[in-house]
């Protein structure tokens, strides 16, 4: 297993599918029950042992910095009121030893461009990329942790994939798979948002990646691709031509929280399991669906 100490968390997209909620606050701050998507992302990285968080932020950057920054006023109010549990929750947002850096993407030119914005912070180290709007709920180990266990010498990228319905191929990067061993699949090629008839498989890439720094040089000179955006997928396609790239079929359920339907499903699934409101919510839900 190779060493990965840094994660890039892109949060500079426009979030148009969630307007007007995303007019003044980034999509990544939408909450599933009581926690913002971006905090789920940070927790998944910490679960994988990654302690350097690099956030790519856009026009509403302060909201994200404020969430992960120290809130001295709120903390002293909670202390005064003896609200120890709430205070503890606040302290857990950024545990001891974790560092947060914020890099501005001046214009949302695409995910590939967002990752490239982090180049000066990544330097020549391996790094992960974690998209907060893909929320993965897994029983034992987080998705990124599972992937890290497969990231070995000789591999330059590992991408999380899941089987998708081919009618939705135009929403995903689709991999051309080679040999599969357990959950690990060789990747022979990748195409961003192909028509179903052009899709090499029904393996769609979801928002988890681990890279060696080699990807950065491929992203540098990349022209705009699908949707006129600089696509991370196109950078990976170039990387595949002279490097070993693997896909990993993760264990867990993925919610596409960039879409309203996926976001609502995540809220329901997390709410029914919530330690405080879960049982009451389940009863209420049963009543509604009868
Ligand atoms: P999406 O493709 O979901 O785009 O981005 P979006 O703009 O956020 O949402 P819609 O489609 O307009 O509703 C996937 C991830 O990549 C980040 C987003 O913040 C999200 O985490 N992203 C995308 C950037 O950081 N910068 C970009 O230029 C594009």
mmCIF file with all atom_site columns, N, CA and C in Angstrom, residues 17-54:
data_model
loop_
_atom_site.group_PDB
_atom_site.id
_atom_site.type_symbol
_atom_site.label_atom_id
_atom_site.label_alt_id
_atom_site.label_comp_id
_atom_site.label_asym_id
_atom_site.label_entity_id
_atom_site.label_seq_id
_atom_site.pdbx_PDB_ins_code
_atom_site.Cartn_x
_atom_site.Cartn_y
_atom_site.Cartn_z
_atom_site.occupancy
_atom_site.B_iso_or_equiv
_atom_site.pdbx_formal_charge
_atom_site.auth_seq_id
_atom_site.auth_comp_id
_atom_site.auth_asym_id
_atom_site.auth_atom_id
_atom_site.pdbx_PDB_model_num
ATOM 1   N N  . UNK A 1 17 ? -28.230 22.521 -10.257 1.00 0.00 ? 17 UNK A N  1
ATOM 2   C CA . UNK A 1 17 ? -29.398 21.650 -10.065 1.00 0.00 ? 17 UNK A CA 1
ATOM 3   C C  . UNK A 1 17 ? -30.068 21.867 -8.717  1.00 0.00 ? 17 UNK A C  1
ATOM 4   N N  . UNK A 1 18 ? -29.419 22.611 -7.842  1.00 0.00 ? 18 UNK A N  1
ATOM 5   C CA . UNK A 1 18 ? -30.009 22.851 -6.516  1.00 0.00 ? 18 UNK A CA 1
ATOM 6   C C  . UNK A 1 18 ? -30.387 24.303 -6.278  1.00 0.00 ? 18 UNK A C  1
ATOM 7   N N  . UNK A 1 19 ? -30.416 25.092 -7.343  1.00 0.00 ? 19 UNK A N  1
ATOM 8   C CA . UNK A 1 19 ? -30.852 26.482 -7.155  1.00 0.00 ? 19 UNK A CA 1
ATOM 9   C C  . UNK A 1 19 ? -32.326 26.492 -6.747  1.00 0.00 ? 19 UNK A C  1
ATOM 10  N N  . UNK A 1 20 ? -32.821 27.361 -5.893  1.00 0.00 ? 20 UNK A N  1
ATOM 11  C CA . UNK A 1 20 ? -32.090 28.489 -5.318  1.00 0.00 ? 20 UNK A CA 1
ATOM 12  C C  . UNK A 1 20 ? -31.295 28.165 -4.055  1.00 0.00 ? 20 UNK A C  1
ATOM 13  N N  . UNK A 1 21 ? -31.315 26.885 -3.578  1.00 0.00 ? 21 UNK A N  1
ATOM 14  C CA . UNK A 1 21 ? -30.597 26.569 -2.331  1.00 0.00 ? 21 UNK A CA 1
ATOM 15  C C  . UNK A 1 21 ? -29.116 26.931 -2.427  1.00 0.00 ? 21 UNK A C  1
ATOM 16  N N  . UNK A 1 22 ? -28.559 26.855 -3.664  1.00 0.00 ? 22 UNK A N  1
ATOM 17  C CA . UNK A 1 22 ? -27.120 27.059 -3.840  1.00 0.00 ? 22 UNK A CA 1
ATOM 18  C C  . UNK A 1 22 ? -26.774 28.466 -4.320  1.00 0.00 ? 22 UNK A C  1
ATOM 19  N N  . UNK A 1 23 ? -27.732 29.384 -4.145  1.00 0.00 ? 23 UNK A N  1
ATOM 20  C CA . UNK A 1 23 ? -27.458 30.758 -4.598  1.00 0.00 ? 23 UNK A CA 1
ATOM 21  C C  . UNK A 1 23 ? -26.348 31.388 -3.755  1.00 0.00 ? 23 UNK A C  1
ATOM 22  N N  . UNK A 1 24 ? -26.460 31.261 -2.435  1.00 0.00 ? 24 UNK A N  1
ATOM 23  C CA . UNK A 1 24 ? -25.480 31.916 -1.557  1.00 0.00 ? 24 UNK A CA 1
ATOM 24  C C  . UNK A 1 24 ? -24.638 30.929 -0.765  1.00 0.00 ? 24 UNK A C  1
ATOM 25  N N  . UNK A 1 25 ? -24.934 29.638 -0.905  1.00 0.00 ? 25 UNK A N  1
ATOM 26  C CA . UNK A 1 25 ? -24.200 28.630 -0.140  1.00 0.00 ? 25 UNK A CA 1
ATOM 27  C C  . UNK A 1 25 ? -23.841 27.484 -1.084  1.00 0.00 ? 25 UNK A C  1
ATOM 28  N N  . UNK A 1 26 ? -22.619 26.937 -0.995  1.00 0.00 ? 26 UNK A N  1
ATOM 29  C CA . UNK A 1 26 ? -22.232 25.876 -1.928  1.00 0.00 ? 26 UNK A CA 1
ATOM 30  C C  . UNK A 1 26 ? -23.072 24.617 -1.739  1.00 0.00 ? 26 UNK A C  1
ATOM 31  N N  . UNK A 1 27 ? -23.251 23.885 -2.850  1.00 0.00 ? 27 UNK A N  1
ATOM 32  C CA . UNK A 1 27 ? -24.001 22.615 -2.809  1.00 0.00 ? 27 UNK A CA 1
ATOM 33  C C  . UNK A 1 27 ? -23.439 21.688 -1.730  1.00 0.00 ? 27 UNK A C  1
ATOM 34  N N  . UNK A 1 28 ? -22.122 21.742 -1.552  1.00 0.00 ? 28 UNK A N  1
ATOM 35  C CA . UNK A 1 28 ? -21.442 20.837 -0.621  1.00 0.00 ? 28 UNK A CA 1
ATOM 36  C C  . UNK A 1 28 ? -21.813 21.115 0.838   1.00 0.00 ? 28 UNK A C  1
ATOM 37  N N  . UNK A 1 29 ? -22.495 22.243 1.090   1.00 0.00 ? 29 UNK A N  1
ATOM 38  C CA . UNK A 1 29 ? -22.944 22.535 2.459   1.00 0.00 ? 29 UNK A CA 1
ATOM 39  C C  . UNK A 1 29 ? -24.384 22.070 2.706   1.00 0.00 ? 29 UNK A C  1
ATOM 40  N N  . UNK A 1 30 ? -25.032 21.477 1.685   1.00 0.00 ? 30 UNK A N  1
ATOM 41  C CA . UNK A 1 30 ? -26.363 20.905 1.913   1.00 0.00 ? 30 UNK A CA 1
ATOM 42  C C  . UNK A 1 30 ? -26.218 19.804 2.963   1.00 0.00 ? 30 UNK A C  1
ATOM 43  N N  . UNK A 1 31 ? -27.210 19.682 3.839   1.00 0.00 ? 31 UNK A N  1
ATOM 44  C CA . UNK A 1 31 ? -27.049 18.703 4.923   1.00 0.00 ? 31 UNK A CA 1
ATOM 45  C C  . UNK A 1 31 ? -27.851 17.429 4.693   1.00 0.00 ? 31 UNK A C  1
ATOM 46  N N  . UNK A 1 32 ? -27.253 16.313 5.050   1.00 0.00 ? 32 UNK A N  1
ATOM 47  C CA . UNK A 1 32 ? -27.963 15.039 5.127   1.00 0.00 ? 32 UNK A CA 1
ATOM 48  C C  . UNK A 1 32 ? -28.272 14.862 6.611   1.00 0.00 ? 32 UNK A C  1
ATOM 49  N N  . UNK A 1 33 ? -29.523 14.975 6.950   1.00 0.00 ? 33 UNK A N  1
ATOM 50  C CA . UNK A 1 33 ? -30.054 15.050 8.317   1.00 0.00 ? 33 UNK A CA 1
ATOM 51  C C  . UNK A 1 33 ? -29.438 16.267 9.034   1.00 0.00 ? 33 UNK A C  1
ATOM 52  N N  . UNK A 1 34 ? -28.245 16.125 9.617   1.00 0.00 ? 34 UNK A N  1
ATOM 53  C CA . UNK A 1 34 ? -27.713 17.265 10.370  1.00 0.00 ? 34 UNK A CA 1
ATOM 54  C C  . UNK A 1 34 ? -26.240 17.548 10.048  1.00 0.00 ? 34 UNK A C  1
ATOM 55  N N  . UNK A 1 35 ? -25.740 16.927 8.971   1.00 0.00 ? 35 UNK A N  1
ATOM 56  C CA . UNK A 1 35 ? -24.317 17.102 8.670   1.00 0.00 ? 35 UNK A CA 1
ATOM 57  C C  . UNK A 1 35 ? -24.129 17.509 7.209   1.00 0.00 ? 35 UNK A C  1
ATOM 58  N N  . UNK A 1 36 ? -23.332 18.554 6.932   1.00 0.00 ? 36 UNK A N  1
ATOM 59  C CA . UNK A 1 36 ? -23.114 18.948 5.541   1.00 0.00 ? 36 UNK A CA 1
ATOM 60  C C  . UNK A 1 36 ? -22.356 17.869 4.761   1.00 0.00 ? 36 UNK A C  1
ATOM 61  N N  . UNK A 1 37 ? -22.687 17.773 3.466   1.00 0.00 ? 37 UNK A N  1
ATOM 62  C CA . UNK A 1 37 ? -22.022 16.777 2.601   1.00 0.00 ? 37 UNK A CA 1
ATOM 63  C C  . UNK A 1 37 ? -20.508 16.876 2.704   1.00 0.00 ? 37 UNK A C  1
ATOM 64  N N  . UNK A 1 38 ? -19.996 18.103 2.796   1.00 0.00 ? 38 UNK A N  1
ATOM 65  C CA . UNK A 1 38 ? -18.542 18.284 2.798   1.00 0.00 ? 38 UNK A CA 1
ATOM 66  C C  . UNK A 1 38 ? -17.903 17.736 4.078   1.00 0.00 ? 38 UNK A C  1
ATOM 67  N N  . UNK A 1 39 ? -18.682 17.684 5.145   1.00 0.00 ? 39 UNK A N  1
ATOM 68  C CA . UNK A 1 39 ? -18.134 17.087 6.367   1.00 0.00 ? 39 UNK A CA 1
ATOM 69  C C  . UNK A 1 39 ? -18.098 15.560 6.277   1.00 0.00 ? 39 UNK A C  1
ATOM 70  N N  . UNK A 1 40 ? -19.111 14.981 5.603   1.00 0.00 ? 40 UNK A N  1
ATOM 71  C CA . UNK A 1 40 ? -19.042 13.533 5.333   1.00 0.00 ? 40 UNK A CA 1
ATOM 72  C C  . UNK A 1 40 ? -17.761 13.232 4.556   1.00 0.00 ? 40 UNK A C  1
ATOM 73  N N  . UNK A 1 41 ? -17.452 14.105 3.569   1.00 0.00 ? 41 UNK A N  1
ATOM 74  C CA . UNK A 1 41 ? -16.252 13.899 2.741   1.00 0.00 ? 41 UNK A CA 1
ATOM 75  C C  . UNK A 1 41 ? -14.997 13.947 3.601   1.00 0.00 ? 41 UNK A C  1
ATOM 76  N N  . UNK A 1 42 ? -14.912 14.962 4.467   1.00 0.00 ? 42 UNK A N  1
ATOM 77  C CA . UNK A 1 42 ? -13.737 15.098 5.334   1.00 0.00 ? 42 UNK A CA 1
ATOM 78  C C  . UNK A 1 42 ? -13.610 13.867 6.238   1.00 0.00 ? 42 UNK A C  1
ATOM 79  N N  . UNK A 1 43 ? -14.738 13.393 6.768   1.00 0.00 ? 43 UNK A N  1
ATOM 80  C CA . UNK A 1 43 ? -14.695 12.235 7.681   1.00 0.00 ? 43 UNK A CA 1
ATOM 81  C C  . UNK A 1 43 ? -14.247 10.966 6.953   1.00 0.00 ? 43 UNK A C  1
ATOM 82  N N  . UNK A 1 44 ? -14.657 10.833 5.678   1.00 0.00 ? 44 UNK A N  1
ATOM 83  C CA . UNK A 1 44 ? -14.229 9.643  4.913   1.00 0.00 ? 44 UNK A CA 1
ATOM 84  C C  . UNK A 1 44 ? -12.713 9.674  4.690   1.00 0.00 ? 44 UNK A C  1
ATOM 85  N N  . UNK A 1 45 ? -12.181 10.878 4.455   1.00 0.00 ? 45 UNK A N  1
ATOM 86  C CA . UNK A 1 45 ? -10.725 11.010 4.270   1.00 0.00 ? 45 UNK A CA 1
ATOM 87  C C  . UNK A 1 45 ? -10.003 10.686 5.579   1.00 0.00 ? 45 UNK A C  1
ATOM 88  N N  . UNK A 1 46 ? -10.513 11.184 6.688   1.00 0.00 ? 46 UNK A N  1
ATOM 89  C CA . UNK A 1 46 ? -9.882  10.920 7.995   1.00 0.00 ? 46 UNK A CA 1
ATOM 90  C C  . UNK A 1 46 ? -9.933  9.428  8.314   1.00 0.00 ? 46 UNK A C  1
ATOM 91  N N  . UNK A 1 47 ? -11.048 8.780  7.956   1.00 0.00 ? 47 UNK A N  1
ATOM 92  C CA . UNK A 1 47 ? -11.191 7.334  8.169   1.00 0.00 ? 47 UNK A CA 1
ATOM 93  C C  . UNK A 1 47 ? -10.117 6.563  7.397   1.00 0.00 ? 47 UNK A C  1
ATOM 94  N N  . UNK A 1 48 ? -9.663  7.159  6.278   1.00 0.00 ? 48 UNK A N  1
ATOM 95  C CA . UNK A 1 48 ? -8.613  6.520  5.474   1.00 0.00 ? 48 UNK A CA 1
ATOM 96  C C  . UNK A 1 48 ? -7.222  6.914  5.965   1.00 0.00 ? 48 UNK A C  1
ATOM 97  N N  . UNK A 1 49 ? -7.163  7.674  7.040   1.00 0.00 ? 49 UNK A N  1
ATOM 98  C CA . UNK A 1 49 ? -5.871  8.067  7.619   1.00 0.00 ? 49 UNK A CA 1
ATOM 99  C C  . UNK A 1 49 ? -5.271  9.303  6.962   1.00 0.00 ? 49 UNK A C  1
ATOM 100 N N  . UNK A 1 50 ? -6.054  10.015 6.147   1.00 0.00 ? 50 UNK A N  1
ATOM 101 C CA . UNK A 1 50 ? -5.555  11.212 5.453   1.00 0.00 ? 50 UNK A CA 1
ATOM 102 C C  . UNK A 1 50 ? -5.881  12.442 6.310   1.00 0.00 ? 50 UNK A C  1
ATOM 103 N N  . UNK A 1 51 ? -4.829  13.237 6.581   1.00 0.00 ? 51 UNK A N  1
ATOM 104 C CA . UNK A 1 51 ? -5.050  14.348 7.525   1.00 0.00 ? 51 UNK A CA 1
ATOM 105 C C  . UNK A 1 51 ? -4.816  15.727 6.922   1.00 0.00 ? 51 UNK A C  1
ATOM 106 N N  . UNK A 1 52 ? -4.415  15.776 5.639   1.00 0.00 ? 52 UNK A N  1
ATOM 107 C CA . UNK A 1 52 ? -4.242  17.082 4.984   1.00 0.00 ? 52 UNK A CA 1
ATOM 108 C C  . UNK A 1 52 ? -5.376  17.276 3.993   1.00 0.00 ? 52 UNK A C  1
ATOM 109 N N  . UNK A 1 53 ? -6.304  18.164 4.338   1.00 0.00 ? 53 UNK A N  1
ATOM 110 C CA . UNK A 1 53 ? -7.485  18.389 3.505   1.00 0.00 ? 53 UNK A CA 1
ATOM 111 C C  . UNK A 1 53 ? -7.285  19.657 2.677   1.00 0.00 ? 53 UNK A C  1
ATOM 112 N N  . UNK A 1 54 ? -7.411  19.514 1.351   1.00 0.00 ? 54 UNK A N  1
ATOM 113 C CA . UNK A 1 54 ? -7.252  20.662 0.454   1.00 0.00 ? 54 UNK A CA 1
ATOM 114 C C  . UNK A 1 54 ? -8.602  20.919 -0.213  1.00 0.00 ? 54 UNK A C  1
#
